[in-house]
Amino acid sequence: MENLQNIIALFDIEGTPVEISPLGNGLINDTYIVKTAEPEAPSYVLQRINHNIFTNVDGLQNNIVAVTNHLRKKLAEEGADDIDRRVLTFIPLKDGSGKTYTCLDGNYWRVSRFIPDAFTFDTVDAHYSRMAGEAFGNFQAQLVDIPDTLVETIPDFHNMEFRLKQLDDAIKANAAGRLAEVQPIVDDLLRRSEYMTQAERLFRDKKLPKRVCHCDTKVNNMMFDADGNVLCVIDLDTVMPSFIFSDYGDFLRTAANTEAEDSPELDKVEFRMDIFKAFTEGYLKSAAGFLTDTEISLLPYAAALFPYMQAVRFLTDYINGDTYYKTTYPEHNLVRTRNQVRLLESIEKNMPEMTRFIDAKMAEIANSSK
Ligand code: GN1
Ligand code: MG
């Protein structure tokens, strides 16, 4: 194990590091909290970046610095207080290079300020969903005019055409001999492919923009203060240009499912319209001002797209013999696939009601600004 004290010593932090211990339970990066001796000096978060998944660490860290600098500028312009708790701060190296990461023995490390008195949650009620919606909408709104060009830290991450191509490749190879067993699910998914790839076609026709999105909008990627107010959005590794559907759809995929994504109890899987309504209301409050009519009219599509994309990704991995997602038993990816298909079916039933709800909210917003 690397000497963490030697690594933190390379960064331009305030105070003397005295204690370094593991923090949180992230699945991708390794995270530590660094406490300092002086009471007035902040604590820090030291992270090893998983460069097997994020192969372009330089591009990734440039994205994050551009985004956090822009958010800090916006907060300062608004006259916000407590800015250090409302946006992450990455610490440069002492070597004067200006870089915010270092590579030692093939491992990449970075340091940010620890945000004190802040909390995250794994499940949400309608109230937190509304706040999460507003916070993610706000995050996108503040980044609309970012001058930097960001890289895709995982190329084609949420590109549905690409995910279907991967499924097609898996079907052709049938590497694990599992195709016959899942053929009915393959057919069921493929009959929706035209509808589900519409975002890519609209993008090529210049009718749909890409914007800077978070692309991992699980609720536990948001920090709240002790009073339940949103402080900031964290886990910025996947921040990249994408359709706004990524943030809107992936939150609902995780938060509005009555069951966990790998629950085998398919009869209990349902899409929670109370979470949908609360999240959408919060999101439109902060995002309606910059969204185009096309983006707004496709929000129900976004809600369907993400369980669909996830079903395609899980099924692809099952057919390939479980090479991407961690599994704990042989049918795990198949169970996940069935769960996401069931969620998709529940969403499809609710789409007319979603459209009505969004139309009504937009009418309210238009009236209130008259
Ligand atoms: C992966 O490991 P986690 O939960 O952060 C995946 C997401 C999927 C999710 C499904 C880099 O995210 O895209 O939605 O699993 N992340 C990557 O649970 O592939
Ligand atoms: Mg993550």
PDB file of C-alpha atoms in Angstrom, residues 117-259:
ATOM      1  CA  ASP A 117     -21.350  19.039   8.589  1.00  0.00           C
ATOM      2  CA  ALA A 118     -22.741  17.610   5.353  1.00  0.00           C
ATOM      3  CA  PHE A 119     -24.802  14.435   4.774  1.00  0.00           C
ATOM      4  CA  THR A 120     -25.806  12.096   1.932  1.00  0.00           C
ATOM      5  CA  PHE A 121     -28.834   9.751   1.665  1.00  0.00           C
ATOM      6  CA  ASP A 122     -29.383   6.507  -0.258  1.00  0.00           C
ATOM      7  CA  THR A 123     -33.161   6.558  -0.560  1.00  0.00           C
ATOM      8  CA  VAL A 124     -35.524   9.446  -0.933  1.00  0.00           C
ATOM      9  CA  ASP A 125     -39.046  10.578  -0.225  1.00  0.00           C
ATOM     10  CA  ALA A 126     -40.946  13.065  -2.359  1.00  0.00           C
ATOM     11  CA  HIS A 127     -39.591  16.043  -0.418  1.00  0.00           C
ATOM     12  CA  TYR A 128     -35.939  15.130  -1.033  1.00  0.00           C
ATOM     13  CA  SER A 129     -36.734  14.243  -4.652  1.00  0.00           C
ATOM     14  CA  ARG A 130     -38.079  17.739  -5.223  1.00  0.00           C
ATOM     15  CA  MET A 131     -34.917  19.240  -3.767  1.00  0.00           C
ATOM     16  CA  ALA A 132     -32.732  16.859  -5.760  1.00  0.00           C
ATOM     17  CA  GLY A 133     -34.583  17.837  -8.944  1.00  0.00           C
ATOM     18  CA  GLU A 134     -34.077  21.502  -8.265  1.00  0.00           C
ATOM     19  CA  ALA A 135     -30.402  20.976  -7.411  1.00  0.00           C
ATOM     20  CA  PHE A 136     -29.596  18.955 -10.535  1.00  0.00           C
ATOM     21  CA  GLY A 137     -31.527  21.463 -12.674  1.00  0.00           C
ATOM     22  CA  ASN A 138     -29.587  24.256 -11.039  1.00  0.00           C
ATOM     23  CA  PHE A 139     -26.316  22.427 -11.657  1.00  0.00           C
ATOM     24  CA  GLN A 140     -27.131  22.225 -15.382  1.00  0.00           C
ATOM     25  CA  ALA A 141     -28.389  25.819 -15.474  1.00  0.00           C
ATOM     26  CA  GLN A 142     -25.191  27.166 -13.933  1.00  0.00           C
ATOM     27  CA  LEU A 143     -23.114  25.279 -16.491  1.00  0.00           C
ATOM     28  CA  VAL A 144     -25.034  26.414 -19.575  1.00  0.00           C
ATOM     29  CA  ASP A 145     -22.461  29.146 -20.299  1.00  0.00           C
ATOM     30  CA  ILE A 146     -19.276  27.335 -19.264  1.00  0.00           C
ATOM     31  CA  PRO A 147     -16.623  28.529 -21.748  1.00  0.00           C
ATOM     32  CA  ASP A 148     -14.533  25.328 -21.640  1.00  0.00           C
ATOM     33  CA  THR A 149     -15.066  22.346 -23.936  1.00  0.00           C
ATOM     34  CA  LEU A 150     -15.375  19.239 -21.806  1.00  0.00           C
ATOM     35  CA  VAL A 151     -14.286  15.761 -22.878  1.00  0.00           C
ATOM     36  CA  GLU A 152     -16.456  12.641 -22.659  1.00  0.00           C
ATOM     37  CA  THR A 153     -14.738  10.891 -19.756  1.00  0.00           C
ATOM     38  CA  ILE A 154     -16.318   7.608 -20.914  1.00  0.00           C
ATOM     39  CA  PRO A 155     -16.918   7.987 -24.675  1.00  0.00           C
ATOM     40  CA  ASP A 156     -20.503   7.226 -25.824  1.00  0.00           C
ATOM     41  CA  PHE A 157     -21.471   6.553 -22.200  1.00  0.00           C
ATOM     42  CA  HIS A 158     -25.189   7.292 -22.663  1.00  0.00           C
ATOM     43  CA  ASN A 159     -25.384   6.847 -26.447  1.00  0.00           C
ATOM     44  CA  MET A 160     -28.291   4.452 -27.060  1.00  0.00           C
ATOM     45  CA  GLU A 161     -27.181   3.577 -30.606  1.00  0.00           C
ATOM     46  CA  PHE A 162     -23.790   2.563 -29.223  1.00  0.00           C
ATOM     47  CA  ARG A 163     -25.357   0.464 -26.433  1.00  0.00           C
ATOM     48  CA  LEU A 164     -27.532  -1.346 -29.004  1.00  0.00           C
ATOM     49  CA  LYS A 165     -24.463  -1.940 -31.147  1.00  0.00           C
ATOM     50  CA  GLN A 166     -22.792  -3.547 -28.128  1.00  0.00           C
ATOM     51  CA  LEU A 167     -25.874  -5.758 -27.694  1.00  0.00           C
ATOM     52  CA  ASP A 168     -25.727  -6.687 -31.354  1.00  0.00           C
ATOM     53  CA  ASP A 169     -22.032  -7.604 -31.050  1.00  0.00           C
ATOM     54  CA  ALA A 170     -22.808  -9.721 -27.985  1.00  0.00           C
ATOM     55  CA  ILE A 171     -25.618 -11.527 -29.829  1.00  0.00           C
ATOM     56  CA  LYS A 172     -23.355 -12.281 -32.794  1.00  0.00           C
ATOM     57  CA  ALA A 173     -20.579 -13.638 -30.565  1.00  0.00           C
ATOM     58  CA  ASN A 174     -22.875 -15.459 -28.091  1.00  0.00           C
ATOM     59  CA  ALA A 175     -19.708 -15.962 -26.062  1.00  0.00           C
ATOM     60  CA  ALA A 176     -21.342 -17.576 -23.030  1.00  0.00           C
ATOM     61  CA  GLY A 177     -23.907 -19.633 -24.975  1.00  0.00           C
ATOM     62  CA  ARG A 178     -26.767 -17.835 -23.211  1.00  0.00           C
ATOM     63  CA  LEU A 179     -28.526 -16.331 -26.237  1.00  0.00           C
ATOM     64  CA  ALA A 180     -31.280 -18.930 -26.753  1.00  0.00           C
ATOM     65  CA  GLU A 181     -32.420 -18.538 -23.148  1.00  0.00           C
ATOM     66  CA  VAL A 182     -32.804 -14.750 -23.446  1.00  0.00           C
ATOM     67  CA  GLN A 183     -34.027 -14.482 -27.058  1.00  0.00           C
ATOM     68  CA  PRO A 184     -37.569 -13.423 -26.002  1.00  0.00           C
ATOM     69  CA  ILE A 185     -36.132 -10.540 -23.944  1.00  0.00           C
ATOM     70  CA  VAL A 186     -33.829  -9.554 -26.812  1.00  0.00           C
ATOM     71  CA  ASP A 187     -36.827  -9.421 -29.168  1.00  0.00           C
ATOM     72  CA  ASP A 188     -38.883  -7.470 -26.643  1.00  0.00           C
ATOM     73  CA  LEU A 189     -36.118  -4.869 -26.256  1.00  0.00           C
ATOM     74  CA  LEU A 190     -35.245  -4.601 -29.942  1.00  0.00           C
ATOM     75  CA  ARG A 191     -38.796  -3.796 -30.989  1.00  0.00           C
ATOM     76  CA  ARG A 192     -38.382  -0.511 -29.097  1.00  0.00           C
ATOM     77  CA  SER A 193     -35.004   0.389 -30.594  1.00  0.00           C
ATOM     78  CA  GLU A 194     -36.253   2.898 -33.157  1.00  0.00           C
ATOM     79  CA  TYR A 195     -38.114   4.937 -30.541  1.00  0.00           C
ATOM     80  CA  MET A 196     -35.294   4.741 -28.005  1.00  0.00           C
ATOM     81  CA  THR A 197     -32.585   5.989 -30.387  1.00  0.00           C
ATOM     82  CA  GLN A 198     -34.504   9.118 -31.376  1.00  0.00           C
ATOM     83  CA  ALA A 199     -32.245  11.369 -29.278  1.00  0.00           C
ATOM     84  CA  GLU A 200     -29.189  10.537 -31.412  1.00  0.00           C
ATOM     85  CA  ARG A 201     -31.125  11.247 -34.626  1.00  0.00           C
ATOM     86  CA  LEU A 202     -32.451  14.550 -33.283  1.00  0.00           C
ATOM     87  CA  PHE A 203     -28.899  15.465 -32.291  1.00  0.00           C
ATOM     88  CA  ARG A 204     -27.592  14.763 -35.802  1.00  0.00           C
ATOM     89  CA  ASP A 205     -30.440  16.874 -37.213  1.00  0.00           C
ATOM     90  CA  LYS A 206     -29.370  19.691 -34.847  1.00  0.00           C
ATOM     91  CA  LYS A 207     -32.746  19.597 -33.097  1.00  0.00           C
ATOM     92  CA  LEU A 208     -31.378  18.493 -29.736  1.00  0.00           C
ATOM     93  CA  PRO A 209     -28.352  19.974 -27.932  1.00  0.00           C
ATOM     94  CA  LYS A 210     -25.777  18.317 -25.722  1.00  0.00           C
ATOM     95  CA  ARG A 211     -25.111  20.189 -22.518  1.00  0.00           C
ATOM     96  CA  VAL A 212     -22.823  19.686 -19.578  1.00  0.00           C
ATOM     97  CA  CYS A 213     -24.536  17.038 -17.444  1.00  0.00           C
ATOM     98  CA  HIS A 214     -23.633  15.135 -14.313  1.00  0.00           C
ATOM     99  CA  CYS A 215     -24.389  11.662 -15.753  1.00  0.00           C
ATOM    100  CA  ASP A 216     -24.499   9.864 -12.395  1.00  0.00           C
ATOM    101  CA  THR A 217     -27.470  11.491 -10.703  1.00  0.00           C
ATOM    102  CA  LYS A 218     -28.072   9.035  -7.932  1.00  0.00           C
ATOM    103  CA  VAL A 219     -29.444  10.819  -4.892  1.00  0.00           C
ATOM    104  CA  ASN A 220     -26.406   9.909  -2.791  1.00  0.00           C
ATOM    105  CA  ASN A 221     -24.318  12.111  -5.046  1.00  0.00           C
ATOM    106  CA  MET A 222     -25.828  15.165  -3.400  1.00  0.00           C
ATOM    107  CA  MET A 223     -24.806  16.714  -0.082  1.00  0.00           C
ATOM    108  CA  PHE A 224     -27.326  18.193   2.330  1.00  0.00           C
ATOM    109  CA  ASP A 225     -26.718  20.325   5.422  1.00  0.00           C
ATOM    110  CA  ALA A 226     -28.107  19.459   8.864  1.00  0.00           C
ATOM    111  CA  ASP A 227     -31.356  21.317   8.059  1.00  0.00           C
ATOM    112  CA  GLY A 228     -31.946  19.281   4.885  1.00  0.00           C
ATOM    113  CA  ASN A 229     -30.922  22.043   2.451  1.00  0.00           C
ATOM    114  CA  VAL A 230     -28.925  21.003  -0.614  1.00  0.00           C
ATOM    115  CA  LEU A 231     -25.305  22.079  -0.350  1.00  0.00           C
ATOM    116  CA  CYS A 232     -23.714  20.720  -3.509  1.00  0.00           C
ATOM    117  CA  VAL A 233     -23.475  17.976  -6.100  1.00  0.00           C
ATOM    118  CA  ILE A 234     -20.518  15.614  -5.733  1.00  0.00           C
ATOM    119  CA  ASP A 235     -18.912  12.677  -7.611  1.00  0.00           C
ATOM    120  CA  LEU A 236     -18.088  14.706 -10.697  1.00  0.00           C
ATOM    121  CA  ASP A 237     -16.096  12.075 -12.628  1.00  0.00           C
ATOM    122  CA  THR A 238     -18.821  11.554 -15.213  1.00  0.00           C
ATOM    123  CA  VAL A 239     -19.566  15.256 -15.753  1.00  0.00           C
ATOM    124  CA  MET A 240     -19.526  15.554 -19.547  1.00  0.00           C
ATOM    125  CA  PRO A 241     -21.543  16.737 -22.538  1.00  0.00           C
ATOM    126  CA  SER A 242     -24.718  14.660 -22.824  1.00  0.00           C
ATOM    127  CA  PHE A 243     -28.440  15.037 -23.364  1.00  0.00           C
ATOM    128  CA  ILE A 244     -30.157  16.459 -20.288  1.00  0.00           C
ATOM    129  CA  PHE A 245     -32.118  13.189 -20.328  1.00  0.00           C
ATOM    130  CA  SER A 246     -29.108  11.563 -18.656  1.00  0.00           C
ATOM    131  CA  ASP A 247     -29.560  13.404 -15.386  1.00  0.00           C
ATOM    132  CA  TYR A 248     -33.331  13.499 -15.429  1.00  0.00           C
ATOM    133  CA  GLY A 249     -33.774   9.862 -16.488  1.00  0.00           C
ATOM    134  CA  ASP A 250     -31.107   8.217 -14.368  1.00  0.00           C
ATOM    135  CA  PHE A 251     -32.347   9.840 -11.169  1.00  0.00           C
ATOM    136  CA  LEU A 252     -35.861   8.537 -11.800  1.00  0.00           C
ATOM    137  CA  ARG A 253     -34.564   5.099 -12.777  1.00  0.00           C
ATOM    138  CA  THR A 254     -32.961   4.721  -9.366  1.00  0.00           C
ATOM    139  CA  ALA A 255     -35.193   6.808  -7.095  1.00  0.00           C
ATOM    140  CA  ALA A 256     -38.663   6.000  -8.464  1.00  0.00           C
ATOM    141  CA  ASN A 257     -38.300   2.208  -8.608  1.00  0.00           C
ATOM    142  CA  THR A 258     -40.199   0.659  -5.680  1.00  0.00           C
ATOM    143  CA  GLU A 259     -37.521  -2.065  -5.615  1.00  0.00           C
TER     144      GLU A 259
END
